[in-house]
GROMACS .gro file of C-alpha atoms in nm:
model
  295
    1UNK     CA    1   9.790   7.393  13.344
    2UNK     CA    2   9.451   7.589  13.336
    3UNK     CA    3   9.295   7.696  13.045
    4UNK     CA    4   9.356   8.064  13.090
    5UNK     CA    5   9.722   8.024  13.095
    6UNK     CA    6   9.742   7.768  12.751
    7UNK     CA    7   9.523   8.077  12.605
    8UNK     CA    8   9.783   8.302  12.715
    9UNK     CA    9  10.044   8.111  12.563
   10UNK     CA   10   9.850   8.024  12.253
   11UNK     CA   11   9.760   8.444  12.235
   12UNK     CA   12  10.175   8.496  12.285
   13UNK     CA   13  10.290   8.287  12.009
   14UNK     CA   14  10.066   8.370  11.785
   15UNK     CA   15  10.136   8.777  11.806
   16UNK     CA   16  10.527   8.642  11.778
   17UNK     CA   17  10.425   8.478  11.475
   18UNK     CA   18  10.275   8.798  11.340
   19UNK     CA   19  10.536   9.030  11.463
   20UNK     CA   20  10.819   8.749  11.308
   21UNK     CA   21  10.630   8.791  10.963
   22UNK     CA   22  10.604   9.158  10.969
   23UNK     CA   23  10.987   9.229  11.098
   24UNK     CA   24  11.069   8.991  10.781
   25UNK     CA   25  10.835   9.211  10.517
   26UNK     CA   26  11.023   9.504  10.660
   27UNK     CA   27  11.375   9.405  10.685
   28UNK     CA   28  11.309   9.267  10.326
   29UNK     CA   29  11.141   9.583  10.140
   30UNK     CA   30  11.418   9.833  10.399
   31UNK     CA   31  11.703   9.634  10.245
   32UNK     CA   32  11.602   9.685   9.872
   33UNK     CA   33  11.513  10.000   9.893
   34UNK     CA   34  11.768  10.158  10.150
   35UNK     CA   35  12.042  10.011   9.858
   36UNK     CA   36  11.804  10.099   9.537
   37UNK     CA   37  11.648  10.410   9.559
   38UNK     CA   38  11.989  10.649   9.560
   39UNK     CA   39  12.035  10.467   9.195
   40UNK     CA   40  11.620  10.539   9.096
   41UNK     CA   41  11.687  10.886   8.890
   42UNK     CA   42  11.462  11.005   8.592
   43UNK     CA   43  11.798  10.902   8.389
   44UNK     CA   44  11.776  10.514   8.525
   45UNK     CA   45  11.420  10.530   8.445
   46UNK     CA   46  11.461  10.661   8.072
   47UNK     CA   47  11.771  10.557   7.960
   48UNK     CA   48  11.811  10.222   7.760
   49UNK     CA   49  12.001   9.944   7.890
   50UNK     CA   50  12.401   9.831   7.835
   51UNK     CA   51  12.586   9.554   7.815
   52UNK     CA   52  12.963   9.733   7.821
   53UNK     CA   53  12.954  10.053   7.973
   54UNK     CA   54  12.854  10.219   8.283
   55UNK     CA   55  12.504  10.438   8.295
   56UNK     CA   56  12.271  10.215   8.155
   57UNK     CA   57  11.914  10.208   8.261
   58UNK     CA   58  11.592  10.003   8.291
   59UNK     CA   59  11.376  10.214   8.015
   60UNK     CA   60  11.279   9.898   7.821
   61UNK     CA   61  11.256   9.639   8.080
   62UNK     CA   62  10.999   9.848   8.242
   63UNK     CA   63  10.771   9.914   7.967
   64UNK     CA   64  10.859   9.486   7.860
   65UNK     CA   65  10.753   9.396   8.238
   66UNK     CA   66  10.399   9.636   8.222
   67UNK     CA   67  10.366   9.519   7.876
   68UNK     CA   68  10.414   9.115   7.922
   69UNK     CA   69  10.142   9.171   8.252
   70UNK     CA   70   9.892   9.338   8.036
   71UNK     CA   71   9.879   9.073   7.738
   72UNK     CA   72   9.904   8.781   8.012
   73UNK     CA   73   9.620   8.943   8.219
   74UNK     CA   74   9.433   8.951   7.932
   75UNK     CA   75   9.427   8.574   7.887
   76UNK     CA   76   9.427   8.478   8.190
   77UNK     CA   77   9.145   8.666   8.371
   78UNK     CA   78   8.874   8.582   8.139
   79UNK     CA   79   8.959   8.186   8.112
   80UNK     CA   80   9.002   8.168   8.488
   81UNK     CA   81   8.708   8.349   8.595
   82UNK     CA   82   8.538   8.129   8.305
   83UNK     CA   83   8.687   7.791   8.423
   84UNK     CA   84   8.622   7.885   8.787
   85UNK     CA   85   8.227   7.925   8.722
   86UNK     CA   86   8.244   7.643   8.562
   87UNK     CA   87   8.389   7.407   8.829
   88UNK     CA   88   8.141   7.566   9.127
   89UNK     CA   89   7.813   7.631   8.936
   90UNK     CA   90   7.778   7.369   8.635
   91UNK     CA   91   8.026   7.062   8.682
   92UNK     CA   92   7.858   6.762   8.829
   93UNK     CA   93   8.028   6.590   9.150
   94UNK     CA   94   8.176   6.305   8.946
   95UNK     CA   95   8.506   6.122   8.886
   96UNK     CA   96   8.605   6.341   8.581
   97UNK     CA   97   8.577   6.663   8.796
   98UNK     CA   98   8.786   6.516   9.017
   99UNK     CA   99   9.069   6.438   8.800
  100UNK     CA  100   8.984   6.808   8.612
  101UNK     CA  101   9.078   6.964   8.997
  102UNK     CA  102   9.339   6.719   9.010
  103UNK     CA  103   9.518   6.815   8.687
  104UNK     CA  104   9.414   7.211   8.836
  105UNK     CA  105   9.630   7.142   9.153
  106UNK     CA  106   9.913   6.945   8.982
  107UNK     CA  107   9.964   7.235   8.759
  108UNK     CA  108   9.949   7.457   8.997
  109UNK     CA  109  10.241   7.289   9.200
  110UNK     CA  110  10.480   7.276   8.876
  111UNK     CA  111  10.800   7.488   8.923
  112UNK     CA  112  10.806   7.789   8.710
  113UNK     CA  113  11.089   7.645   8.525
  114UNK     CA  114  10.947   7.369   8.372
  115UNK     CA  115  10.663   7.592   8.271
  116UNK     CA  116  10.932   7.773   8.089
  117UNK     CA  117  11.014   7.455   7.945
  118UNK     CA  118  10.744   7.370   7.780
  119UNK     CA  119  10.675   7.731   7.671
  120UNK     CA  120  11.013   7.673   7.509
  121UNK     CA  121  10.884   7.358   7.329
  122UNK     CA  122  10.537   7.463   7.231
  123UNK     CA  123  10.545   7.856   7.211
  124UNK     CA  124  10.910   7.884   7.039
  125UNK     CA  125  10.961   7.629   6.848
  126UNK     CA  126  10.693   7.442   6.723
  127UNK     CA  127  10.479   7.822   6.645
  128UNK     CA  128  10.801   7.912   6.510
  129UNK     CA  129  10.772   8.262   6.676
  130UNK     CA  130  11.118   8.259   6.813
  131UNK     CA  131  11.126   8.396   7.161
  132UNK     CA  132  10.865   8.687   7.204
  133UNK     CA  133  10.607   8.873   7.386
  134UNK     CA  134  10.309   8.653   7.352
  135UNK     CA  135  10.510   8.333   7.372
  136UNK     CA  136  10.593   8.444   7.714
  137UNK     CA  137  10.214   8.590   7.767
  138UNK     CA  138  10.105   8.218   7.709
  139UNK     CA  139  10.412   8.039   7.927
  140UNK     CA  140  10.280   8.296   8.213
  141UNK     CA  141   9.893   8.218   8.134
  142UNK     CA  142   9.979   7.847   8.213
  143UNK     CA  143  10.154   7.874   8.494
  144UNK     CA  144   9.893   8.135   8.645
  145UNK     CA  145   9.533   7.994   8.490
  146UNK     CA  146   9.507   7.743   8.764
  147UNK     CA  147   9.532   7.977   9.056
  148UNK     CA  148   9.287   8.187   8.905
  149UNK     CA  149   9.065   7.920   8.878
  150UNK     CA  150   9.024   7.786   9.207
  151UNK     CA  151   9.040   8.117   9.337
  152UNK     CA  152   8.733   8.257   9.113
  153UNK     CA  153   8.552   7.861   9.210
  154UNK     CA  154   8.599   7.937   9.608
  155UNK     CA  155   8.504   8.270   9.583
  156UNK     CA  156   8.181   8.176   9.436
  157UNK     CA  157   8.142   7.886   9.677
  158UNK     CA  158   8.155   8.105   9.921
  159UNK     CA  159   7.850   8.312   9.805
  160UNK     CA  160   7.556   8.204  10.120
  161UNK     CA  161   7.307   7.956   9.863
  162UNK     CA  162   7.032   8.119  10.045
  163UNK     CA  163   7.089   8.456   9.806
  164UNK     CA  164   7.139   8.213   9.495
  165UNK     CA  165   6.803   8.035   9.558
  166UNK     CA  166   6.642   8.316   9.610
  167UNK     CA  167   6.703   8.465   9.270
  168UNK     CA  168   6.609   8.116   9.042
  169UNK     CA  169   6.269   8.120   9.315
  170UNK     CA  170   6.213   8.458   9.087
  171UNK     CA  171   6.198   8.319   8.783
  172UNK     CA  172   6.564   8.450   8.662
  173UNK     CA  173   6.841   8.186   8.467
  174UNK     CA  174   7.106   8.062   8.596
  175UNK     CA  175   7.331   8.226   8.412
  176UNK     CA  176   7.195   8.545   8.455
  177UNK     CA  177   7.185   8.493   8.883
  178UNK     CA  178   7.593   8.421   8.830
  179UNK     CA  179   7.625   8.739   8.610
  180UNK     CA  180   7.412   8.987   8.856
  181UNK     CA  181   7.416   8.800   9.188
  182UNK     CA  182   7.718   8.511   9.268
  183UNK     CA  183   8.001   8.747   9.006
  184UNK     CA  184   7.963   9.071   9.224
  185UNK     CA  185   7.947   8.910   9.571
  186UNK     CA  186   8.243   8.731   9.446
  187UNK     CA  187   8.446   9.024   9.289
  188UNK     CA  188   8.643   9.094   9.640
  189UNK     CA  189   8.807   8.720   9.623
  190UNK     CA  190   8.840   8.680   9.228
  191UNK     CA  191   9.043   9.050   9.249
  192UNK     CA  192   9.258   8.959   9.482
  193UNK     CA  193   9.328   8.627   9.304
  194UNK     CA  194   9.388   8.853   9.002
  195UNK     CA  195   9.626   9.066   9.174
  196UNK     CA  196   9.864   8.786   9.327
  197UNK     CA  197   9.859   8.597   8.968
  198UNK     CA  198   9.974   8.931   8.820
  199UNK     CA  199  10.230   8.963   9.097
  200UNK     CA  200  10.359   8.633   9.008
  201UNK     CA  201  10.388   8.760   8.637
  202UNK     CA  202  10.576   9.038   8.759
  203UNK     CA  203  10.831   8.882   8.965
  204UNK     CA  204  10.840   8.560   8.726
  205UNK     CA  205  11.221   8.487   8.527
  206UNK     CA  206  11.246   8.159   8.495
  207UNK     CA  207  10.937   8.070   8.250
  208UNK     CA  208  11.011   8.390   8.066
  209UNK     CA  209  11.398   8.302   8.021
  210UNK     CA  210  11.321   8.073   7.781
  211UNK     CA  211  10.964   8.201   7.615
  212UNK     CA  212  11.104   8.615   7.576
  213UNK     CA  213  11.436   8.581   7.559
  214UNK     CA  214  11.750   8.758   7.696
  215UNK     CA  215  11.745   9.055   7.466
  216UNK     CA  216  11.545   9.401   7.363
  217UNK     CA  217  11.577   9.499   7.024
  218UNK     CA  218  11.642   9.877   6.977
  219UNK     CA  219  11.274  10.055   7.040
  220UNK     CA  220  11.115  10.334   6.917
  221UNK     CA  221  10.905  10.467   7.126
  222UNK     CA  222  10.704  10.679   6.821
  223UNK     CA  223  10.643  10.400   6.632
  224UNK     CA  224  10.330  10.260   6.769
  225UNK     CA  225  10.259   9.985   6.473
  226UNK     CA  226  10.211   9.649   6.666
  227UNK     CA  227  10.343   9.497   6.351
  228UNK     CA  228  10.677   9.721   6.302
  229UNK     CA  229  11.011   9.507   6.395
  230UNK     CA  230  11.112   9.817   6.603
  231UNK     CA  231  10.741   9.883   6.746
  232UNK     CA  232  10.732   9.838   7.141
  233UNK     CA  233  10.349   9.678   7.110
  234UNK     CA  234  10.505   9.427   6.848
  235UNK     CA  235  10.424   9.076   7.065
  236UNK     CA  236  10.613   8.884   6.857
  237UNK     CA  237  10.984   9.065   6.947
  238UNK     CA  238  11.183   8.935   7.223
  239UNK     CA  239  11.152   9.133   7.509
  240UNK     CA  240  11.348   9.117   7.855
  241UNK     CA  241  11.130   9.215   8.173
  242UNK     CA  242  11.314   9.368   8.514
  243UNK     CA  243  11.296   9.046   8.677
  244UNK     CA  244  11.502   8.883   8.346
  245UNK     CA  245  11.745   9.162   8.382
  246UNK     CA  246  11.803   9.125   8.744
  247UNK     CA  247  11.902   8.781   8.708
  248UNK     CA  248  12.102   8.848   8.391
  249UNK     CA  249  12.321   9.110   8.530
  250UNK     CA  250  12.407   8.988   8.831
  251UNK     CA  251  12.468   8.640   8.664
  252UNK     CA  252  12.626   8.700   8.328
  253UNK     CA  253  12.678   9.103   8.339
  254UNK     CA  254  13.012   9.281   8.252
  255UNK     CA  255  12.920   9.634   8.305
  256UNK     CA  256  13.105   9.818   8.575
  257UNK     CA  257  12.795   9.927   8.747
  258UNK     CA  258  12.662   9.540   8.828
  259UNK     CA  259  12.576   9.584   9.184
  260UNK     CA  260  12.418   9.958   9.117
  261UNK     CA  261  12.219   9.826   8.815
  262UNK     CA  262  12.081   9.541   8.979
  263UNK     CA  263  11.988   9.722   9.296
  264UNK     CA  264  11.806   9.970   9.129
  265UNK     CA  265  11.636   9.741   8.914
  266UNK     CA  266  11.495   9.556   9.214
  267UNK     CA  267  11.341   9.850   9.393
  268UNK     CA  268  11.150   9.956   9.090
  269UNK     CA  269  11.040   9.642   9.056
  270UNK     CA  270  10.936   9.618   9.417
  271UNK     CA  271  10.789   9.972   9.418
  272UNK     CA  272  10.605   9.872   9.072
  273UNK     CA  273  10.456   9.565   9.239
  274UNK     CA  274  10.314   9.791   9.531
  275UNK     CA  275  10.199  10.071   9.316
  276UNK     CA  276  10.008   9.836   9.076
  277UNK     CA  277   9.818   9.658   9.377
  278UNK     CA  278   9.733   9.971   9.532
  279UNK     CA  279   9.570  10.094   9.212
  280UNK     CA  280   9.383   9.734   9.134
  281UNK     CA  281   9.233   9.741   9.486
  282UNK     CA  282   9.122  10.092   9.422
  283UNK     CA  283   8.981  10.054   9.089
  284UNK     CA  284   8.812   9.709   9.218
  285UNK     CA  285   8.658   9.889   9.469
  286UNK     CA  286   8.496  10.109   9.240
  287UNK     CA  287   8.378   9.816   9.004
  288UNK     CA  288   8.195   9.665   9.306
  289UNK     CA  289   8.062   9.978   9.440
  290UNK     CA  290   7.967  10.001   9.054
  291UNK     CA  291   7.823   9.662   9.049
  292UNK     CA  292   7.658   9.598   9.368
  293UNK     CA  293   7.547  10.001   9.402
  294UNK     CA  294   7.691   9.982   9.764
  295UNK     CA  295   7.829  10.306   9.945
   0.00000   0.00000   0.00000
């Protein structure tokens, strides 16, 4: 066979491969939300949760799921970026920074529910904080610190050395060529990384099954003292995201409205996931336009 026609072969499989992943994406999102949105009212969005009777809604495990992302984010961004300079730009090539990305990659591999596991052991029990916010926060932090890590390292690997020498030729420190030279060439690839660790978060209900808990206490939304029992920005109440709720209704829920409930939930979760990437790319676009004063 000539090598014209294994390039058209090789061309036709490939755009079948494509076209296979993209019919997938869209049968997937066109099935959640064809059977979610007629539940998604202002009501569904506002209205507390129920365990007996029919009507309930997602108000809580909304604000618990934007709420859990924010105090995990805020961990986990800063240490990964951190760890990630750290493995490309001062780590020596030796047998201890081998096992270091060893330990990185066998973390990253760990199923979500052992993760939860040992959140259970170390953030519940032995703090003694009971299952809560920040118990979860740090469950989720483990589980996502190592892909932020070799995200933020590649990314900077990936800066051309030429741009890197060129700035220590000048007389500038190292660290000072990572903050104003390899950081914003990198910011593309270490944003993305962000956004797909805080999709994880978002999606996550194993780890945070047994690090948040099952439960909501009552809220009020008025009381904004992080260290009020009934306070939503209290991090150490138990708090049950969407993706806890879709799993606990569908699996242990007596309402009447299961299947209503849980569809519902799903699409907003869905639609929540979208929304928040689309607004992280935009506002990282504007931080590198910022940083690198591109047009």
């Amino acid at each position: 066979m000539s090598s014209k026609a294994w390039d058209k072969i090789a061309t036709s499989i490939f755009g079948a491969i494509a076209f296979l992943i993209v019919a997938i994406l869209i049968a997937l999102f066109g099935y959640i939300l064809t059977k979610g949105l007629p539940v998604v009212t202002w009501d569904f969005l506002t209205t507390p949760s129920s365990t007996v009777r029919a009507g309930g809604g997602i108000r809580d495990q909304l604000f618990n799921s934007f709420y859990v992302l924010f105090i995990t984010m805020i961990f986990t961004v800063p240490l990964g970026i951190g760890g990630g300079i750290y493995m490309a730009e001062y780590a020596k090539d030796t047998k201890l920074t081998g096992f270091i990305r060893t330990c990185i990659e066998v973390l990253a591999s760990l199923p979500s529910i052992v993760i939860g596991m040992f959140g259970l052991l170390v953030f519940v029990n032995l703090t003694g904080w009971g299952y809560s916010i920040i118990g979860g926060a740090l469950a989720l932090t483990v589980f996502n610190l190592p892909v932020m890590v070799r995200v933020t390292e590649d990314a900077l690997r990936t800066v051309p050395r030429d741009q890197k020498e060129a700035s220590l030729a000048l007389g500038m420190t190292k660290w000072h060529t990572i903050k104003t030279i390899l950081v914003p060439i990198a910011f593309p690839s270490i944003l993305t990384g962000a956004i797909l660790a805080s999709g994880r978060v978002f999606g996550e209900a194993a780890a945070l099954l047994f690090t948040a808990g099952l439960s909501t206490p009552r809220l009020d939304y008025a009381n904004w003292n992080p260290f009020a029992d009934n306070s939503p920005l209290n991090v150490f109440r138990p708090a049950e995201t969407l993706a806890v709720h879709i799993w606990s209704v569908n699996t242990q829920g007596i309402i009447p409205d299961v299947e209503q409930v849980a569809n519902g939930a799903s699409a907003v979760l869905v639609i929540s996931v979208l929304l928040f990437n689309l607004a992280a790319r935009g506002i990282g676009a504007l931080i590198f336009k910022k940083m690198t004063a591109s047009k």
